[in-house]
CSV table of C-alpha atoms in Angstrom, one decimal:
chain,number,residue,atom,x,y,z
A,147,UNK,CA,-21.3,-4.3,16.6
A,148,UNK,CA,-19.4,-1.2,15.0
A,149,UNK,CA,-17.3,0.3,17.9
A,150,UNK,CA,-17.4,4.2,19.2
A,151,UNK,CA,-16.1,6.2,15.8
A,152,UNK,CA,-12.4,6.6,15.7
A,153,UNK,CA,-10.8,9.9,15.1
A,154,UNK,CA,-8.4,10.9,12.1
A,155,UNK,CA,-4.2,10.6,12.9
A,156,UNK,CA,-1.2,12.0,11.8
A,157,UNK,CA,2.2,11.2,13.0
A,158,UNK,CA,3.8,13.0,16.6
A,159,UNK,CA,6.5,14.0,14.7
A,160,UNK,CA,8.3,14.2,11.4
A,161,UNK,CA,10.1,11.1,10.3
A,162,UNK,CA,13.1,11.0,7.5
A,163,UNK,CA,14.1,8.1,5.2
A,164,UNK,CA,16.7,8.1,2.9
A,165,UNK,CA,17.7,5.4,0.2
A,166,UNK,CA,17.8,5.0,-3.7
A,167,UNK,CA,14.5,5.0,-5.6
A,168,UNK,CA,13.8,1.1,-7.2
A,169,UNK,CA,13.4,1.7,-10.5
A,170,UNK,CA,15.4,5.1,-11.2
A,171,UNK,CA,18.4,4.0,-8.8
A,172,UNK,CA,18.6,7.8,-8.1
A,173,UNK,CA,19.5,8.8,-4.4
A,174,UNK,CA,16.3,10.2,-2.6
A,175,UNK,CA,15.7,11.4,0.7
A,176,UNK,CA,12.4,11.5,1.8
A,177,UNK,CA,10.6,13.5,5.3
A,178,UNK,CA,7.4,12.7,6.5
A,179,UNK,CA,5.7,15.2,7.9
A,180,UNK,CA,2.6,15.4,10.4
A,181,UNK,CA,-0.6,17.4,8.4
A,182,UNK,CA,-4.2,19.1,9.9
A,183,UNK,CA,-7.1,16.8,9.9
A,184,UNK,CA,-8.6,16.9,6.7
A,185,UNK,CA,-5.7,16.8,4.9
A,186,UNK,CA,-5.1,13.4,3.7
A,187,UNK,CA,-2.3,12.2,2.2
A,188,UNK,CA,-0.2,14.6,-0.3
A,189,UNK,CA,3.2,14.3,-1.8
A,190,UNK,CA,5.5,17.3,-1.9
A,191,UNK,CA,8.2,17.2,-4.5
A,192,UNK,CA,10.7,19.3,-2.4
A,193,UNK,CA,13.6,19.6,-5.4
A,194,UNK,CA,10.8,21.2,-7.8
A,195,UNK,CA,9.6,24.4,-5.6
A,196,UNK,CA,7.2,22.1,-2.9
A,197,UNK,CA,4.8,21.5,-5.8
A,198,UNK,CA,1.9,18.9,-4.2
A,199,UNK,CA,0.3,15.9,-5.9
A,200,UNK,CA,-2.3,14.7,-4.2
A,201,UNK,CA,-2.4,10.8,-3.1
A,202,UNK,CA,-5.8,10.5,-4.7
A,203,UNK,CA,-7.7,7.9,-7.8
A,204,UNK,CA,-7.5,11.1,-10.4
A,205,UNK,CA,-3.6,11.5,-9.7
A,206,UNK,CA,-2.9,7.9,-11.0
A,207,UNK,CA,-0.2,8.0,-14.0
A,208,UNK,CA,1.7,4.9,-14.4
A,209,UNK,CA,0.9,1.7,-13.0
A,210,UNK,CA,2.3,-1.5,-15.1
A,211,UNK,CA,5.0,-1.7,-12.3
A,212,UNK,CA,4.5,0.3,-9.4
A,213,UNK,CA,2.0,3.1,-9.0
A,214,UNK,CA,2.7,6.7,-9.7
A,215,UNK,CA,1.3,9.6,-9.4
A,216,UNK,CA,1.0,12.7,-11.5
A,217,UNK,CA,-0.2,16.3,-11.9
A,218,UNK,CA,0.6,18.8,-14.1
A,219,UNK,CA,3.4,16.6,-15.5
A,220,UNK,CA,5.3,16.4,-12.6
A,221,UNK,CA,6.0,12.2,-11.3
A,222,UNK,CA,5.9,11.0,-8.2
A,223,UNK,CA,6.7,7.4,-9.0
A,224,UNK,CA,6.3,3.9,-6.5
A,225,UNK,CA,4.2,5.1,-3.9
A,226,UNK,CA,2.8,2.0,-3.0
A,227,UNK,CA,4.5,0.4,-0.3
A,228,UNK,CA,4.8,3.7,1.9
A,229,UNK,CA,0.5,4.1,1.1
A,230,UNK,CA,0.0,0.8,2.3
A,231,UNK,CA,1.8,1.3,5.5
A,232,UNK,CA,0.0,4.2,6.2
A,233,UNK,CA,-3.6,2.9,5.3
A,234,UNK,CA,-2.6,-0.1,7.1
A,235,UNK,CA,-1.5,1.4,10.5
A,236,UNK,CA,-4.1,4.3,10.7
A,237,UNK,CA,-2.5,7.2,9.6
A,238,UNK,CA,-5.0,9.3,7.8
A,239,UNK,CA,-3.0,13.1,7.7
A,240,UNK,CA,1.0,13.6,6.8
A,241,UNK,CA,2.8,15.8,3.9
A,242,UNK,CA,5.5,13.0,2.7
A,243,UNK,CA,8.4,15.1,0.8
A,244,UNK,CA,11.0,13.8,-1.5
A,245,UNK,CA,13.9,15.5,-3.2
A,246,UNK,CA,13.4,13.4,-6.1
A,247,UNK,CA,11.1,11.5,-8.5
A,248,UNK,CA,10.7,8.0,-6.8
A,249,UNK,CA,10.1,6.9,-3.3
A,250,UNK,CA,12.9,5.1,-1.3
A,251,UNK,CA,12.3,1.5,-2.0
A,252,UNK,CA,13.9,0.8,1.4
A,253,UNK,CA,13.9,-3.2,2.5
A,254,UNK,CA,11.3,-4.0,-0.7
A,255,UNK,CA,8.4,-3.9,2.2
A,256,UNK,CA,6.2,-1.7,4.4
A,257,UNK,CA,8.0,-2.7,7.9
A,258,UNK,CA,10.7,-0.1,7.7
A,259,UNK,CA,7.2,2.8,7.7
A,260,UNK,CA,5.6,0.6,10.5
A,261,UNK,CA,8.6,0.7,12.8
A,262,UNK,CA,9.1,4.8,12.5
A,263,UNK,CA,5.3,5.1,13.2
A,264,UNK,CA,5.4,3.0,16.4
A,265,UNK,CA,8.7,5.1,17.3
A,266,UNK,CA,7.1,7.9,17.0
A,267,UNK,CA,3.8,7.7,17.5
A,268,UNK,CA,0.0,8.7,16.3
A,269,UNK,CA,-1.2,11.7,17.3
A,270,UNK,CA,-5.0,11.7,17.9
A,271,UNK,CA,-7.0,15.0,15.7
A,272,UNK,CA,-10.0,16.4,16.5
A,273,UNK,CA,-12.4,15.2,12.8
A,274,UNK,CA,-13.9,11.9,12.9
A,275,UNK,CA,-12.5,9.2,10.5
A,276,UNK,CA,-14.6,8.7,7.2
A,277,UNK,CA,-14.7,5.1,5.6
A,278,UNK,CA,-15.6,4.6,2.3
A,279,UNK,CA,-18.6,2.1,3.1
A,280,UNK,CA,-18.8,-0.3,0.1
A,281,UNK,CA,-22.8,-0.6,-0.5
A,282,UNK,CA,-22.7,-2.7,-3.8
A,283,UNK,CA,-20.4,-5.2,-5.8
A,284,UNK,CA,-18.1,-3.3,-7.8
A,285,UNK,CA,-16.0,-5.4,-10.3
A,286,UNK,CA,-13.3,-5.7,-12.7
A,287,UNK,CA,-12.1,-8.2,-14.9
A,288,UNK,CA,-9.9,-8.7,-17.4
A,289,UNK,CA,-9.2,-12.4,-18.9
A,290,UNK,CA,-8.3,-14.5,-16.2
A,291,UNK,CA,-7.6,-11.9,-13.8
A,292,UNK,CA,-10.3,-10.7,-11.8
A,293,UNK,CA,-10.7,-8.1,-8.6
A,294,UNK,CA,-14.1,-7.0,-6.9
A,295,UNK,CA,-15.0,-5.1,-3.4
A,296,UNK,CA,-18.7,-6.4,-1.8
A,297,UNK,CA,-20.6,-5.2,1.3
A,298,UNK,CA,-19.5,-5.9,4.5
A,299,UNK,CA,-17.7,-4.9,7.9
A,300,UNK,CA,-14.4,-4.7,8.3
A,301,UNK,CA,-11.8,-4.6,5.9
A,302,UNK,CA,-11.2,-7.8,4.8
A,303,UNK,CA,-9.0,-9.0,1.4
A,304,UNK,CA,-8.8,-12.9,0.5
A,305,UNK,CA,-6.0,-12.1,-2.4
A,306,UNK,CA,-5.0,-15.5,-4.8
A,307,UNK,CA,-1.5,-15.7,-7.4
A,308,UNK,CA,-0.4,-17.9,-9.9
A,309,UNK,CA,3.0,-17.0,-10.9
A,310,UNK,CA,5.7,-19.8,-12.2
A,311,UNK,CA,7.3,-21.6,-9.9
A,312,UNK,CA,9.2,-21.9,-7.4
A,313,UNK,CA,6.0,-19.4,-6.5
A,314,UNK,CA,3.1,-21.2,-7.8
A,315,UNK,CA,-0.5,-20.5,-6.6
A,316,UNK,CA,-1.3,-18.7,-3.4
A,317,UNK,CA,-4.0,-17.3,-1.3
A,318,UNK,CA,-4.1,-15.4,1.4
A,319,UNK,CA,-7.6,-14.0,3.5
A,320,UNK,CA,-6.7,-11.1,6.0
A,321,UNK,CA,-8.7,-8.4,7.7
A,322,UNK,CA,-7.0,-4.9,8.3
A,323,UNK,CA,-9.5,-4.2,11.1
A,324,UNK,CA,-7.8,-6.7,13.4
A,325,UNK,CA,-4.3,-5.7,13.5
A,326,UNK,CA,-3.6,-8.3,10.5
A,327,UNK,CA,-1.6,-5.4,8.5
A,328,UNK,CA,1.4,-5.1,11.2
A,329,UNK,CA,2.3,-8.7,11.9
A,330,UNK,CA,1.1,-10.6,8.6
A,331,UNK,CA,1.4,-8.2,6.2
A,332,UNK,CA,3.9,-5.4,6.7
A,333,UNK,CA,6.7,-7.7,6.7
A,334,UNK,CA,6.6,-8.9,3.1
A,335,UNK,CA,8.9,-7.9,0.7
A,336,UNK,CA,8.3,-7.3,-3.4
A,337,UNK,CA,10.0,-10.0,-5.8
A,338,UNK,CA,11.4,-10.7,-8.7
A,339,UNK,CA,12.7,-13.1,-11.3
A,340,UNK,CA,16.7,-13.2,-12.0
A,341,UNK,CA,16.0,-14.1,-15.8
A,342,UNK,CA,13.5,-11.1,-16.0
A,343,UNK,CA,16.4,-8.6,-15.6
A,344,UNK,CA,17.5,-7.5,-18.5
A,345,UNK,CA,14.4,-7.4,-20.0
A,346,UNK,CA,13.1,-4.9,-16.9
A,347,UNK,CA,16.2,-3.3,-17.4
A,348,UNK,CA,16.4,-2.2,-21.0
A,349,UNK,CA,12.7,-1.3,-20.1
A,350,UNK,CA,14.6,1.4,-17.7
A,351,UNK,CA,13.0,-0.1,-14.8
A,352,UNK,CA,14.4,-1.7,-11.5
A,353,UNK,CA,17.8,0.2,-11.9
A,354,UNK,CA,18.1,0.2,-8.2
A,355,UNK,CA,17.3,-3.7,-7.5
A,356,UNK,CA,19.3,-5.3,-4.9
A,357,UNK,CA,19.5,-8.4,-2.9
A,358,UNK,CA,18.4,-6.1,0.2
A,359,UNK,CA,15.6,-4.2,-1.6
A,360,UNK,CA,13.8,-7.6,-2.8
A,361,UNK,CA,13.3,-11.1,-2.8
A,362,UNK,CA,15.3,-12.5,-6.2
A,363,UNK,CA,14.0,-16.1,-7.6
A,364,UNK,CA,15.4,-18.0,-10.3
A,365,UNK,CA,13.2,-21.2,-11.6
A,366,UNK,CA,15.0,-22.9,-9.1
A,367,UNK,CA,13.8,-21.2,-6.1
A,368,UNK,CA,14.9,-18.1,-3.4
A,369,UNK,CA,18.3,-16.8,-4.3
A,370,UNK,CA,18.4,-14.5,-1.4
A,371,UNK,CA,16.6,-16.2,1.3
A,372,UNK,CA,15.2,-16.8,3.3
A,373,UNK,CA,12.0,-15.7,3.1
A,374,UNK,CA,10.1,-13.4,6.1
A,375,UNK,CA,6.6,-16.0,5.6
A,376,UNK,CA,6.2,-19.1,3.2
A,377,UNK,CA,3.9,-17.2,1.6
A,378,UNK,CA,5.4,-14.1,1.8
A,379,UNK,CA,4.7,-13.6,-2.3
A,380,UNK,CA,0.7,-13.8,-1.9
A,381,UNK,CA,1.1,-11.2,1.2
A,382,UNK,CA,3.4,-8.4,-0.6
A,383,UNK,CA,0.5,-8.8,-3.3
A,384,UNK,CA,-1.9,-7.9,-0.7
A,385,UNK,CA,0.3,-5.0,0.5
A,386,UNK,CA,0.5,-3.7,-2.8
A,387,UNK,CA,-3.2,-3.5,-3.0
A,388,UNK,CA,-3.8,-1.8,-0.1
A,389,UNK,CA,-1.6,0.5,-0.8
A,390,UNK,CA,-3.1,0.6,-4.1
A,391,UNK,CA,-6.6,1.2,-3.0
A,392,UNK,CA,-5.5,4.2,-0.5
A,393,UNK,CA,-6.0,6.0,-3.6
A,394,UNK,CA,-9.5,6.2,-2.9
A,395,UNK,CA,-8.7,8.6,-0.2
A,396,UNK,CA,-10.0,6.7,2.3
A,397,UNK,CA,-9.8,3.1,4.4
A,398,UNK,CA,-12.6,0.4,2.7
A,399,UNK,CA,-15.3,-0.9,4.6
A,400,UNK,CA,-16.1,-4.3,2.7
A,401,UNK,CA,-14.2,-6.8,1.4
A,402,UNK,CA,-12.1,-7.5,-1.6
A,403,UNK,CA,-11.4,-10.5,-3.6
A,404,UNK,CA,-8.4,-10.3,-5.8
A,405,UNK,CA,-7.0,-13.1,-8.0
A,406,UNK,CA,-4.0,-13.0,-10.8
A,407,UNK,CA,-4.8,-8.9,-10.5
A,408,UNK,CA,-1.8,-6.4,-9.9
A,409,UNK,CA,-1.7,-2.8,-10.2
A,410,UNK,CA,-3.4,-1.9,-13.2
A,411,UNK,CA,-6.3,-3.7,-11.8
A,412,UNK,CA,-5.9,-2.6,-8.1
A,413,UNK,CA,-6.4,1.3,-9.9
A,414,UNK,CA,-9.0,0.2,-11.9
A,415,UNK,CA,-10.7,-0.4,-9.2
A,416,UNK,CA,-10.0,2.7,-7.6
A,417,UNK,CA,-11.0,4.5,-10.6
A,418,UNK,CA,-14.5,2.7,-10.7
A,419,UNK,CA,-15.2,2.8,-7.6
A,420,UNK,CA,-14.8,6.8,-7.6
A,421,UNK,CA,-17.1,6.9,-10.9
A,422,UNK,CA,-19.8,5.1,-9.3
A,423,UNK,CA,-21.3,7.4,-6.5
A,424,UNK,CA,-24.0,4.4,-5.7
A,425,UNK,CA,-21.5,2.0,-4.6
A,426,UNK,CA,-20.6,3.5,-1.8
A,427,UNK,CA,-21.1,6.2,1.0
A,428,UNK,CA,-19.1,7.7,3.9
A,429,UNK,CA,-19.2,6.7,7.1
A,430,UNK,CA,-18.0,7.4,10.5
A,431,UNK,CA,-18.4,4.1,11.9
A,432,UNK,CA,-16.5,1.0,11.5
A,433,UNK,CA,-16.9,-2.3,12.5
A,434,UNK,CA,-13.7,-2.9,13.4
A,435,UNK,CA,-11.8,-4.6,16.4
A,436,UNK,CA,-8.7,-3.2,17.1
A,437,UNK,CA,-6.3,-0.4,15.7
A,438,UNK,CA,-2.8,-2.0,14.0
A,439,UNK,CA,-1.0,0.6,16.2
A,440,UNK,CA,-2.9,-1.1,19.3
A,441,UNK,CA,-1.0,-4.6,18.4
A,442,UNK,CA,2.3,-3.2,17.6
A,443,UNK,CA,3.5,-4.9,20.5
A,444,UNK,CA,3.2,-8.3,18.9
A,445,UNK,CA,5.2,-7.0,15.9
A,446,UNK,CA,8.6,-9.3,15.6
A,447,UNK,CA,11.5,-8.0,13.8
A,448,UNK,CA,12.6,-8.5,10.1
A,449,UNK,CA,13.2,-12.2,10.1
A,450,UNK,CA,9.4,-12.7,10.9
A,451,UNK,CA,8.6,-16.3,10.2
């Protein structure tokens, strides 16, 4: 049974990161700031006179290996871990500036957002909360790789990868309407290969890669470990597509099935989901159980196992 409708949040009070970006390597400092109802989330490049990009499907530039965002030109590059963190623990209004073209990469997850929101807090706002209610199968495919959204309550994802080992195949089945995001999914950090390197770096990407930004593998297995989950690969798959999927300005009702995808699917999605105005509708009720910030409590540290 769907609960009473929950209203839309924004964080009690501004919240400041700082770190290198992980693909530039440039320094960047970033504030979050709390934002009206109605808002939504918007990006304010703070070096390049405040101008805004909104955190929306028609803002999507680059997405082979983070997701970026665009308008008029102007980059806002690897927004997708600090989207999912705030899709994932109910924040639906906040201006996030930067002083540069990437966001902080941080630990390589979404706990160090988490953590600053509990600090701080969720301020309550006075509009109702729309979902995008998901009234038809919407799919994409793409050789083996394959990613769909279906009818149904909650916000469930049941996410599969087959990467070489020491990963191998995975799956994972979560549901964001239970608190799943803080304690299972959160914590997990991005990854890479060691061999990969220099390919990714004459490609000018992952300049600012380090052993504390991300989990390095070489075919023999974890060279930084030890890992946060077992299958802490499949989960920061699943993070990236939430994050991913905030894009459609809005938390899904209806589940998602994901396997082999990644980001150019996860937008693809996004995008035709937005073009298709009978798969969906807004609603103001959810059928969900509990808000994450609700089971913060249970949230362990870093070295969650």
């Amino acid at each position: 049974m769907a609960l009473e409708a929950h209203f839309e949040q924004t964080i009690r009070s501004e919240i400041e990161f700082s770190g290198i970006g992980l693909h530039s390597g440039a320094p960047v400092l970033m504030r979050l700031v709390p934002a009206p109802a109605g808002s939504g989330i918007v990006f304010r490049r703070t070096d390049l006179d405040n101008f805004e990009i909104a955190a929306i499907g028609r803002n999507v530039a680059k997405v082979s290996y983070a997701t970026s965002l665009m308008r008029q030109s102007v980059l806002i590059s690897t927004t997708e871990h600090l989207l999912s963190a705030l899709i994932g623990f109910g924040v639906d209004n906040v201006i996030v500036e930067v002083d540069n073209l990437e966001v902080p990469i941080l630990d390589g997850s979404s706990l160090p957002y988490v953590q600053a929101f509990h600090s701080v807090g969720l301020k309550q706002q006075r509009r109702k909360r729309e979902y995008l209610k998901i009234l038809k199968e919407v799919e994409v495919r793409e050789g083996s790789k394959f990613i769909g959204v279906y009818p149904g309550s909650g916000y469930r994802i049941q996410y599969t990868i087959d990467f070489p080992q020491p990963i191998g195949y995975e799956t994972f089945r979560g549901d964001l309407a239970t608190g799943d995001y803080v304690k299972l999914i959160a914590p997990a950090r991005t990854f890479g290969f060691k061999e990969d390197e220099g390919m990714l770096r004459d490609m000018g990407l992952i300049r600012g890669v380090s052993d504390e930004s991300a989990i390095i593998l070489s075919r023999q297995g974890v060279v930084n470990g030890p890992l946060r989950f077992n299958d802490e690969f499949v989960r920061h798959k699943v993070l990236d597509l939430i994050g991913d999927l905030a894009l459609a300005g809005r938390r899904i009702q209806g589940h998602v099935v994901a396997e082999r995808a990644g980001h150019a699917m996860h937008t693809a999605l996004v995008q035709r989901l937005m073009r298709d105005r009978s798969a969906w509708e807004l609603a103001h009720g959810y059928d969900e159980v509990a808000e994450p910030a609700r089971v913060m409590g249970q949230l362990q540290p870093a070295t969650v196992s």
